[in-house]
Amino acid sequence: MGTDTLAFIRPAFSNPFTANLGASAEAQLCNTYLAIGLATLVLLVAYYWRTAVGCRTGNVQLLPGGKPLIGHMIQLLQNQHRFHDWILEGATRMGWKTYCFTVPLLPTWFVVTDPTSIEYILKTEMHNWVKGSHFFATFGPVLGHGIFTSDGPHWLWQRKLATHIFSVKGFKRYISQVFAEHMDILSARMAAAAASSTPIDLHDLMYRFTLDSFGKIGFGVQLGCLASSDAKVPFAVAFDTAQVICVQRFTSPGWRLTELLNGKRSQLNACCSVIHGFAHDIVQQRRELLAQQQAADAAAGADAAAGAAKTAAVKEQQEEEEDDNSAQDLLSLFMAAKGVDGKPLNDKELVDTVINFIIAGRDTTAQALSWTLYELLQHPAAEQQLLQELREVLGPLPPLNSSSSSRQAVHPSYEQVRQLRFTRACFLEALRLHPSVPANLKFAVRADTLPDGSTIPAGCQVLYSPYVVNRSKSFWGPDAEEFRPSRWLSMDSMPSPYSYLSFHAGPRLCLGQRLAELEGVYVLAGLLARFKFSQVQPGAKVDYVFSTSLPMMQGLAVTVEERE
């Protein structure tokens, strides 16, 4: 070793012991340290030859292509924008058996595609498979302690309370009142676009429709997004951006540091401020409306006590207000309830509730509608079959108004929506190929062995992907990746939720599945019966954004025509 090298490294090893050594002895000691370091590195490389440092793989097959010490980090980062397709390619390559991949500073990813093992995780041993602290650290800034980040009693309490708004009586009211009101506004915007030959973004309008509708159903307030002339809804921009930042944390080693360096932490904080402010305004608006209702009820009671005659209108109103919980909005139920700790929910907890249910009520159905419309644009034969069904069930279009050259919006009834079997099949088929929640994670509390024999170490994460499972050829057949709605009409019954994961499965099965189907079929029928859509760029492929859900990358730009 030369004197220059010794001069450079000497301070690092300078201590009372080496200070008494000669130059030759010090050089020998430095060589020893270097040899130990090199030997350690060789051992690490040998041990972690195809995996990331610190990752455990159990007895599960490892995805090929891993590099020493960093595992599959390069592959993951290169495919982050197309994450779901990369996972699908991995499943195909590994013979649709459980496989894993590793990334430094992140828990090992175990990808499970076997429906029996998925049922084991989501139902049989669900208490050993949780969202956990890692999931909360990732999404907590946006979702707080809402239903999507919670486990155990807190999750169960929220779920039980939310079931009260999902009833047949409630569904009929939503169709005849809420959906019909917003279909009028949506149809008016479509008609204006048709008259002016102005392209529109269907994806954006679906978001506005579902946000307004769920604002009324879930929170009892009018949000006015459909009627707004703003190019973008500020809450929606912030909400979508925040979800992208959060979900990328799952695939980004050292995200706590990188977010500080690349500015995403500041961006997320700004988004959260907008999101929480929007939700807080909803809570306050609902409080004010409830206070007004209570004051009106008190006045009516005083009049009754004084012997004042009640009009038929007052009696009818009281009967509606005394109806069961199915006639109440979700937020009012949470405001009136006491939490797991026996105390009423504070404003922060109510804000968390609002934000979590916006994902459920806005994002998922809007995206399902958007992807259904996109698939129908690519498959004109399926669209024609759907239109034939609409003509048979709904009858002819309302006549054009001779003075305004416009017609009334199409309002399918609850009974008519239930008859639209092929329309529903189109909706479910689009959801199969484009599930609104394309991937889910669970963390193992303790080591476990799945029914397929895969051993998962404690603390590791399991990925079960609706995007992947819904394309399994062993269940869906050789045309599993094709859009073929008729497959749903030939089924004797709905497939197992563990083979069709679009609405999740097990005790956490989507509460709003029936409502989402009704809303989806209602909107498809109301729009397609009256309007013809064409892509601005015919046949253009639409990609997804890697996010919590499955939004469209550039929206869905179309032109609109009134049908004859």
mmCIF file with all atom_site columns, N, CA, C and O in Angstrom, residues 63-66 71-94 99-103 109 111 250-251 463 465 467-468 544 546:
data_model
loop_
_atom_site.group_PDB
_atom_site.id
_atom_site.type_symbol
_atom_site.label_atom_id
_atom_site.label_alt_id
_atom_site.label_comp_id
_atom_site.label_asym_id
_atom_site.label_entity_id
_atom_site.label_seq_id
_atom_site.pdbx_PDB_ins_code
_atom_site.Cartn_x
_atom_site.Cartn_y
_atom_site.Cartn_z
_atom_site.occupancy
_atom_site.B_iso_or_equiv
_atom_site.pdbx_formal_charge
_atom_site.auth_seq_id
_atom_site.auth_comp_id
_atom_site.auth_asym_id
_atom_site.auth_atom_id
_atom_site.pdbx_PDB_model_num
ATOM 1   N N  . LEU A 1 63  ? -38.882 -14.518 -8.353  1.00 0.00 ? 63  LEU A N  1
ATOM 2   C CA . LEU A 1 63  ? -38.966 -14.011 -9.721  1.00 0.00 ? 63  LEU A CA 1
ATOM 3   C C  . LEU A 1 63  ? -37.559 -13.881 -10.299 1.00 0.00 ? 63  LEU A C  1
ATOM 4   O O  . LEU A 1 63  ? -36.682 -13.292 -9.664  1.00 0.00 ? 63  LEU A O  1
ATOM 5   N N  . PRO A 1 64  ? -37.294 -14.426 -11.475 1.00 0.00 ? 64  PRO A N  1
ATOM 6   C CA . PRO A 1 64  ? -35.951 -14.314 -12.066 1.00 0.00 ? 64  PRO A CA 1
ATOM 7   C C  . PRO A 1 64  ? -35.573 -12.853 -12.317 1.00 0.00 ? 64  PRO A C  1
ATOM 8   O O  . PRO A 1 64  ? -36.432 -11.971 -12.411 1.00 0.00 ? 64  PRO A O  1
ATOM 9   N N  . GLY A 1 65  ? -34.270 -12.637 -12.427 1.00 0.00 ? 65  GLY A N  1
ATOM 10  C CA . GLY A 1 65  ? -33.777 -11.302 -12.761 1.00 0.00 ? 65  GLY A CA 1
ATOM 11  C C  . GLY A 1 65  ? -33.304 -10.479 -11.592 1.00 0.00 ? 65  GLY A C  1
ATOM 12  O O  . GLY A 1 65  ? -32.881 -9.328  -11.770 1.00 0.00 ? 65  GLY A O  1
ATOM 13  N N  . GLY A 1 66  ? -33.368 -11.049 -10.370 1.00 0.00 ? 66  GLY A N  1
ATOM 14  C CA . GLY A 1 66  ? -32.898 -10.305 -9.210  1.00 0.00 ? 66  GLY A CA 1
ATOM 15  C C  . GLY A 1 66  ? -31.391 -10.103 -9.243  1.00 0.00 ? 66  GLY A C  1
ATOM 16  O O  . GLY A 1 66  ? -30.644 -10.950 -9.736  1.00 0.00 ? 66  GLY A O  1
ATOM 17  N N  . GLY A 1 71  ? -31.784 -6.919  -5.304  1.00 0.00 ? 71  GLY A N  1
ATOM 18  C CA . GLY A 1 71  ? -32.935 -7.708  -5.721  1.00 0.00 ? 71  GLY A CA 1
ATOM 19  C C  . GLY A 1 71  ? -33.544 -7.219  -7.024  1.00 0.00 ? 71  GLY A C  1
ATOM 20  O O  . GLY A 1 71  ? -32.870 -7.051  -8.036  1.00 0.00 ? 71  GLY A O  1
ATOM 21  N N  . HIS A 1 72  ? -34.845 -6.927  -6.980  1.00 0.00 ? 72  HIS A N  1
ATOM 22  C CA . HIS A 1 72  ? -35.590 -6.567  -8.187  1.00 0.00 ? 72  HIS A CA 1
ATOM 23  C C  . HIS A 1 72  ? -35.869 -5.065  -8.263  1.00 0.00 ? 72  HIS A C  1
ATOM 24  O O  . HIS A 1 72  ? -36.806 -4.639  -8.939  1.00 0.00 ? 72  HIS A O  1
ATOM 25  N N  . MET A 1 73  ? -35.057 -4.279  -7.559  1.00 0.00 ? 73  MET A N  1
ATOM 26  C CA . MET A 1 73  ? -35.313 -2.840  -7.489  1.00 0.00 ? 73  MET A CA 1
ATOM 27  C C  . MET A 1 73  ? -35.334 -2.191  -8.872  1.00 0.00 ? 73  MET A C  1
ATOM 28  O O  . MET A 1 73  ? -36.214 -1.387  -9.187  1.00 0.00 ? 73  MET A O  1
ATOM 29  N N  . ILE A 1 74  ? -34.378 -2.542  -9.715  1.00 0.00 ? 74  ILE A N  1
ATOM 30  C CA . ILE A 1 74  ? -34.304 -1.923  -11.049 1.00 0.00 ? 74  ILE A CA 1
ATOM 31  C C  . ILE A 1 74  ? -35.532 -2.305  -11.867 1.00 0.00 ? 74  ILE A C  1
ATOM 32  O O  . ILE A 1 74  ? -36.169 -1.441  -12.502 1.00 0.00 ? 74  ILE A O  1
ATOM 33  N N  . GLN A 1 75  ? -35.908 -3.587  -11.847 1.00 0.00 ? 75  GLN A N  1
ATOM 34  C CA . GLN A 1 75  ? -37.096 -4.019  -12.582 1.00 0.00 ? 75  GLN A CA 1
ATOM 35  C C  . GLN A 1 75  ? -38.344 -3.279  -12.111 1.00 0.00 ? 75  GLN A C  1
ATOM 36  O O  . GLN A 1 75  ? -39.161 -2.822  -12.915 1.00 0.00 ? 75  GLN A O  1
ATOM 37  N N  . LEU A 1 76  ? -38.487 -3.165  -10.793 1.00 0.00 ? 76  LEU A N  1
ATOM 38  C CA . LEU A 1 76  ? -39.671 -2.533  -10.233 1.00 0.00 ? 76  LEU A CA 1
ATOM 39  C C  . LEU A 1 76  ? -39.755 -1.063  -10.633 1.00 0.00 ? 76  LEU A C  1
ATOM 40  O O  . LEU A 1 76  ? -40.811 -0.586  -11.071 1.00 0.00 ? 76  LEU A O  1
ATOM 41  N N  . LEU A 1 77  ? -38.657 -0.348  -10.506 1.00 0.00 ? 77  LEU A N  1
ATOM 42  C CA . LEU A 1 77  ? -38.669 1.072   -10.848 1.00 0.00 ? 77  LEU A CA 1
ATOM 43  C C  . LEU A 1 77  ? -38.896 1.287   -12.339 1.00 0.00 ? 77  LEU A C  1
ATOM 44  O O  . LEU A 1 77  ? -39.566 2.244   -12.743 1.00 0.00 ? 77  LEU A O  1
ATOM 45  N N  . GLN A 1 78  ? -38.353 0.401   -13.166 1.00 0.00 ? 78  GLN A N  1
ATOM 46  C CA . GLN A 1 78  ? -38.563 0.518   -14.611 1.00 0.00 ? 78  GLN A CA 1
ATOM 47  C C  . GLN A 1 78  ? -40.019 0.255   -14.987 1.00 0.00 ? 78  GLN A C  1
ATOM 48  O O  . GLN A 1 78  ? -40.502 0.792   -16.003 1.00 0.00 ? 78  GLN A O  1
ATOM 49  N N  . ASN A 1 79  ? -40.720 -0.537  -14.193 1.00 0.00 ? 79  ASN A N  1
ATOM 50  C CA . ASN A 1 79  ? -42.094 -0.920  -14.523 1.00 0.00 ? 79  ASN A CA 1
ATOM 51  C C  . ASN A 1 79  ? -43.136 -0.298  -13.600 1.00 0.00 ? 79  ASN A C  1
ATOM 52  O O  . ASN A 1 79  ? -44.307 -0.695  -13.637 1.00 0.00 ? 79  ASN A O  1
ATOM 53  N N  . GLN A 1 80  ? -42.738 0.668   -12.811 1.00 0.00 ? 80  GLN A N  1
ATOM 54  C CA . GLN A 1 80  ? -43.668 1.248   -11.841 1.00 0.00 ? 80  GLN A CA 1
ATOM 55  C C  . GLN A 1 80  ? -44.904 1.828   -12.521 1.00 0.00 ? 80  GLN A C  1
ATOM 56  O O  . GLN A 1 80  ? -46.025 1.676   -12.026 1.00 0.00 ? 80  GLN A O  1
ATOM 57  N N  . HIS A 1 81  ? -44.738 2.458   -13.676 1.00 0.00 ? 81  HIS A N  1
ATOM 58  C CA . HIS A 1 81  ? -45.870 3.086   -14.369 1.00 0.00 ? 81  HIS A CA 1
ATOM 59  C C  . HIS A 1 81  ? -46.851 2.060   -14.921 1.00 0.00 ? 81  HIS A C  1
ATOM 60  O O  . HIS A 1 81  ? -48.013 2.378   -15.175 1.00 0.00 ? 81  HIS A O  1
ATOM 61  N N  . ARG A 1 82  ? -46.391 0.811   -15.103 1.00 0.00 ? 82  ARG A N  1
ATOM 62  C CA . ARG A 1 82  ? -47.237 -0.282  -15.606 1.00 0.00 ? 82  ARG A CA 1
ATOM 63  C C  . ARG A 1 82  ? -47.192 -1.454  -14.615 1.00 0.00 ? 82  ARG A C  1
ATOM 64  O O  . ARG A 1 82  ? -47.140 -2.621  -14.994 1.00 0.00 ? 82  ARG A O  1
ATOM 65  N N  . PHE A 1 83  ? -47.255 -1.116  -13.355 1.00 0.00 ? 83  PHE A N  1
ATOM 66  C CA . PHE A 1 83  ? -47.050 -2.077  -12.272 1.00 0.00 ? 83  PHE A CA 1
ATOM 67  C C  . PHE A 1 83  ? -47.947 -3.308  -12.410 1.00 0.00 ? 83  PHE A C  1
ATOM 68  O O  . PHE A 1 83  ? -47.490 -4.450  -12.273 1.00 0.00 ? 83  PHE A O  1
ATOM 69  N N  . HIS A 1 84  ? -49.231 -3.100  -12.693 1.00 0.00 ? 84  HIS A N  1
ATOM 70  C CA . HIS A 1 84  ? -50.177 -4.221  -12.710 1.00 0.00 ? 84  HIS A CA 1
ATOM 71  C C  . HIS A 1 84  ? -49.885 -5.180  -13.858 1.00 0.00 ? 84  HIS A C  1
ATOM 72  O O  . HIS A 1 84  ? -50.029 -6.397  -13.706 1.00 0.00 ? 84  HIS A O  1
ATOM 73  N N  . ASP A 1 85  ? -49.477 -4.642  -14.992 1.00 0.00 ? 85  ASP A N  1
ATOM 74  C CA . ASP A 1 85  ? -49.123 -5.517  -16.112 1.00 0.00 ? 85  ASP A CA 1
ATOM 75  C C  . ASP A 1 85  ? -47.821 -6.261  -15.830 1.00 0.00 ? 85  ASP A C  1
ATOM 76  O O  . ASP A 1 85  ? -47.656 -7.412  -16.257 1.00 0.00 ? 85  ASP A O  1
ATOM 77  N N  . TRP A 1 86  ? -46.906 -5.623  -15.122 1.00 0.00 ? 86  TRP A N  1
ATOM 78  C CA . TRP A 1 86  ? -45.661 -6.292  -14.745 1.00 0.00 ? 86  TRP A CA 1
ATOM 79  C C  . TRP A 1 86  ? -45.943 -7.462  -13.801 1.00 0.00 ? 86  TRP A C  1
ATOM 80  O O  . TRP A 1 86  ? -45.366 -8.554  -13.949 1.00 0.00 ? 86  TRP A O  1
ATOM 81  N N  . ILE A 1 87  ? -46.842 -7.254  -12.840 1.00 0.00 ? 87  ILE A N  1
ATOM 82  C CA . ILE A 1 87  ? -47.231 -8.339  -11.926 1.00 0.00 ? 87  ILE A CA 1
ATOM 83  C C  . ILE A 1 87  ? -47.916 -9.461  -12.698 1.00 0.00 ? 87  ILE A C  1
ATOM 84  O O  . ILE A 1 87  ? -47.688 -10.656 -12.443 1.00 0.00 ? 87  ILE A O  1
ATOM 85  N N  . LEU A 1 88  ? -48.756 -9.110  -13.668 1.00 0.00 ? 88  LEU A N  1
ATOM 86  C CA . LEU A 1 88  ? -49.420 -10.107 -14.503 1.00 0.00 ? 88  LEU A CA 1
ATOM 87  C C  . LEU A 1 88  ? -48.407 -10.916 -15.310 1.00 0.00 ? 88  LEU A C  1
ATOM 88  O O  . LEU A 1 88  ? -48.505 -12.146 -15.397 1.00 0.00 ? 88  LEU A O  1
ATOM 89  N N  . GLU A 1 89  ? -47.422 -10.243 -15.886 1.00 0.00 ? 89  GLU A N  1
ATOM 90  C CA . GLU A 1 89  ? -46.374 -10.943 -16.634 1.00 0.00 ? 89  GLU A CA 1
ATOM 91  C C  . GLU A 1 89  ? -45.592 -11.887 -15.725 1.00 0.00 ? 89  GLU A C  1
ATOM 92  O O  . GLU A 1 89  ? -45.237 -13.003 -16.124 1.00 0.00 ? 89  GLU A O  1
ATOM 93  N N  . GLY A 1 90  ? -45.354 -11.446 -14.488 1.00 0.00 ? 90  GLY A N  1
ATOM 94  C CA . GLY A 1 90  ? -44.672 -12.313 -13.528 1.00 0.00 ? 90  GLY A CA 1
ATOM 95  C C  . GLY A 1 90  ? -45.483 -13.545 -13.206 1.00 0.00 ? 90  GLY A C  1
ATOM 96  O O  . GLY A 1 90  ? -44.950 -14.661 -13.143 1.00 0.00 ? 90  GLY A O  1
ATOM 97  N N  . ALA A 1 91  ? -46.801 -13.373 -12.998 1.00 0.00 ? 91  ALA A N  1
ATOM 98  C CA . ALA A 1 91  ? -47.659 -14.522 -12.695 1.00 0.00 ? 91  ALA A CA 1
ATOM 99  C C  . ALA A 1 91  ? -47.662 -15.517 -13.841 1.00 0.00 ? 91  ALA A C  1
ATOM 100 O O  . ALA A 1 91  ? -47.586 -16.737 -13.630 1.00 0.00 ? 91  ALA A O  1
ATOM 101 N N  . THR A 1 92  ? -47.725 -15.013 -15.065 1.00 0.00 ? 92  THR A N  1
ATOM 102 C CA . THR A 1 92  ? -47.709 -15.898 -16.233 1.00 0.00 ? 92  THR A CA 1
ATOM 103 C C  . THR A 1 92  ? -46.373 -16.631 -16.332 1.00 0.00 ? 92  THR A C  1
ATOM 104 O O  . THR A 1 92  ? -46.325 -17.845 -16.586 1.00 0.00 ? 92  THR A O  1
ATOM 105 N N  . ARG A 1 93  ? -45.301 -15.901 -16.103 1.00 0.00 ? 93  ARG A N  1
ATOM 106 C CA . ARG A 1 93  ? -43.953 -16.486 -16.197 1.00 0.00 ? 93  ARG A CA 1
ATOM 107 C C  . ARG A 1 93  ? -43.741 -17.553 -15.131 1.00 0.00 ? 93  ARG A C  1
ATOM 108 O O  . ARG A 1 93  ? -43.048 -18.557 -15.372 1.00 0.00 ? 93  ARG A O  1
ATOM 109 N N  . MET A 1 94  ? -44.331 -17.361 -13.947 1.00 0.00 ? 94  MET A N  1
ATOM 110 C CA . MET A 1 94  ? -44.116 -18.294 -12.838 1.00 0.00 ? 94  MET A CA 1
ATOM 111 C C  . MET A 1 94  ? -45.198 -19.378 -12.764 1.00 0.00 ? 94  MET A C  1
ATOM 112 O O  . MET A 1 94  ? -45.332 -20.048 -11.740 1.00 0.00 ? 94  MET A O  1
ATOM 113 N N  . TYR A 1 99  ? -45.345 -16.405 -6.073  1.00 0.00 ? 99  TYR A N  1
ATOM 114 C CA . TYR A 1 99  ? -43.938 -16.055 -6.282  1.00 0.00 ? 99  TYR A CA 1
ATOM 115 C C  . TYR A 1 99  ? -43.621 -14.794 -5.494  1.00 0.00 ? 99  TYR A C  1
ATOM 116 O O  . TYR A 1 99  ? -44.530 -14.136 -4.955  1.00 0.00 ? 99  TYR A O  1
ATOM 117 N N  . CYS A 1 100 ? -42.347 -14.458 -5.416  1.00 0.00 ? 100 CYS A N  1
ATOM 118 C CA . CYS A 1 100 ? -41.952 -13.277 -4.651  1.00 0.00 ? 100 CYS A CA 1
ATOM 119 C C  . CYS A 1 100 ? -40.870 -12.493 -5.384  1.00 0.00 ? 100 CYS A C  1
ATOM 120 O O  . CYS A 1 100 ? -40.183 -13.007 -6.268  1.00 0.00 ? 100 CYS A O  1
ATOM 121 N N  . PHE A 1 101 ? -40.760 -11.230 -5.007  1.00 0.00 ? 101 PHE A N  1
ATOM 122 C CA . PHE A 1 101 ? -39.647 -10.396 -5.461  1.00 0.00 ? 101 PHE A CA 1
ATOM 123 C C  . PHE A 1 101 ? -39.252 -9.482  -4.314  1.00 0.00 ? 101 PHE A C  1
ATOM 124 O O  . PHE A 1 101 ? -40.030 -9.259  -3.369  1.00 0.00 ? 101 PHE A O  1
ATOM 125 N N  . THR A 1 102 ? -38.020 -8.980  -4.373  1.00 0.00 ? 102 THR A N  1
ATOM 126 C CA . THR A 1 102 ? -37.480 -8.233  -3.236  1.00 0.00 ? 102 THR A CA 1
ATOM 127 C C  . THR A 1 102 ? -36.906 -6.898  -3.670  1.00 0.00 ? 102 THR A C  1
ATOM 128 O O  . THR A 1 102 ? -36.420 -6.740  -4.795  1.00 0.00 ? 102 THR A O  1
ATOM 129 N N  . VAL A 1 103 ? -36.982 -5.923  -2.754  1.00 0.00 ? 103 VAL A N  1
ATOM 130 C CA . VAL A 1 103 ? -36.471 -4.576  -2.975  1.00 0.00 ? 103 VAL A CA 1
ATOM 131 C C  . VAL A 1 103 ? -35.845 -4.108  -1.658  1.00 0.00 ? 103 VAL A C  1
ATOM 132 O O  . VAL A 1 103 ? -36.403 -4.349  -0.580  1.00 0.00 ? 103 VAL A O  1
ATOM 133 N N  . TRP A 1 109 ? -42.146 -8.847  -1.238  1.00 0.00 ? 109 TRP A N  1
ATOM 134 C CA . TRP A 1 109 ? -43.439 -8.933  -1.896  1.00 0.00 ? 109 TRP A CA 1
ATOM 135 C C  . TRP A 1 109 ? -43.730 -10.394 -2.253  1.00 0.00 ? 109 TRP A C  1
ATOM 136 O O  . TRP A 1 109 ? -42.972 -11.015 -2.987  1.00 0.00 ? 109 TRP A O  1
ATOM 137 N N  . VAL A 1 111 ? -46.561 -12.535 -4.183  1.00 0.00 ? 111 VAL A N  1
ATOM 138 C CA . VAL A 1 111 ? -47.703 -12.386 -5.086  1.00 0.00 ? 111 VAL A CA 1
ATOM 139 C C  . VAL A 1 111 ? -48.501 -13.687 -5.088  1.00 0.00 ? 111 VAL A C  1
ATOM 140 O O  . VAL A 1 111 ? -47.990 -14.737 -5.479  1.00 0.00 ? 111 VAL A O  1
ATOM 141 N N  . PHE A 1 250 ? -45.137 2.388   -1.697  1.00 0.00 ? 250 PHE A N  1
ATOM 142 C CA . PHE A 1 250 ? -45.002 0.940   -1.590  1.00 0.00 ? 250 PHE A CA 1
ATOM 143 C C  . PHE A 1 250 ? -43.883 0.409   -2.477  1.00 0.00 ? 250 PHE A C  1
ATOM 144 O O  . PHE A 1 250 ? -43.348 -0.672  -2.223  1.00 0.00 ? 250 PHE A O  1
ATOM 145 N N  . THR A 1 251 ? -43.546 1.137   -3.516  1.00 0.00 ? 251 THR A N  1
ATOM 146 C CA . THR A 1 251 ? -42.543 0.649   -4.467  1.00 0.00 ? 251 THR A CA 1
ATOM 147 C C  . THR A 1 251 ? -41.272 1.489   -4.462  1.00 0.00 ? 251 THR A C  1
ATOM 148 O O  . THR A 1 251 ? -40.407 1.294   -5.317  1.00 0.00 ? 251 THR A O  1
ATOM 149 N N  . LEU A 1 463 ? -49.350 -9.613  -1.842  1.00 0.00 ? 463 LEU A N  1
ATOM 150 C CA . LEU A 1 463 ? -50.092 -8.868  -2.854  1.00 0.00 ? 463 LEU A CA 1
ATOM 151 C C  . LEU A 1 463 ? -51.060 -9.816  -3.542  1.00 0.00 ? 463 LEU A C  1
ATOM 152 O O  . LEU A 1 463 ? -50.656 -10.842 -4.090  1.00 0.00 ? 463 LEU A O  1
ATOM 153 N N  . SER A 1 465 ? -53.923 -9.481  -6.464  1.00 0.00 ? 465 SER A N  1
ATOM 154 C CA . SER A 1 465 ? -54.253 -8.489  -7.471  1.00 0.00 ? 465 SER A CA 1
ATOM 155 C C  . SER A 1 465 ? -55.504 -8.865  -8.255  1.00 0.00 ? 465 SER A C  1
ATOM 156 O O  . SER A 1 465 ? -55.488 -9.826  -9.031  1.00 0.00 ? 465 SER A O  1
ATOM 157 N N  . TYR A 1 467 ? -56.522 -7.285  -10.763 1.00 0.00 ? 467 TYR A N  1
ATOM 158 C CA . TYR A 1 467 ? -56.114 -7.087  -12.146 1.00 0.00 ? 467 TYR A CA 1
ATOM 159 C C  . TYR A 1 467 ? -55.527 -8.375  -12.722 1.00 0.00 ? 467 TYR A C  1
ATOM 160 O O  . TYR A 1 467 ? -55.738 -8.683  -13.900 1.00 0.00 ? 467 TYR A O  1
ATOM 161 N N  . VAL A 1 468 ? -54.823 -9.131  -11.899 1.00 0.00 ? 468 VAL A N  1
ATOM 162 C CA . VAL A 1 468 ? -54.195 -10.380 -12.334 1.00 0.00 ? 468 VAL A CA 1
ATOM 163 C C  . VAL A 1 468 ? -55.185 -11.545 -12.245 1.00 0.00 ? 468 VAL A C  1
ATOM 164 O O  . VAL A 1 468 ? -55.391 -12.280 -13.216 1.00 0.00 ? 468 VAL A O  1
ATOM 165 N N  . TYR A 1 544 ? -53.610 3.364   -17.878 1.00 0.00 ? 544 TYR A N  1
ATOM 166 C CA . TYR A 1 544 ? -53.989 3.699   -16.510 1.00 0.00 ? 544 TYR A CA 1
ATOM 167 C C  . TYR A 1 544 ? -52.858 4.443   -15.792 1.00 0.00 ? 544 TYR A C  1
ATOM 168 O O  . TYR A 1 544 ? -51.697 4.410   -16.213 1.00 0.00 ? 544 TYR A O  1
ATOM 169 N N  . PHE A 1 546 ? -50.738 4.589   -12.285 1.00 0.00 ? 546 PHE A N  1
ATOM 170 C CA . PHE A 1 546 ? -50.432 3.759   -11.125 1.00 0.00 ? 546 PHE A CA 1
ATOM 171 C C  . PHE A 1 546 ? -50.826 4.527   -9.878  1.00 0.00 ? 546 PHE A C  1
ATOM 172 O O  . PHE A 1 546 ? -50.181 5.484   -9.474  1.00 0.00 ? 546 PHE A O  1
#
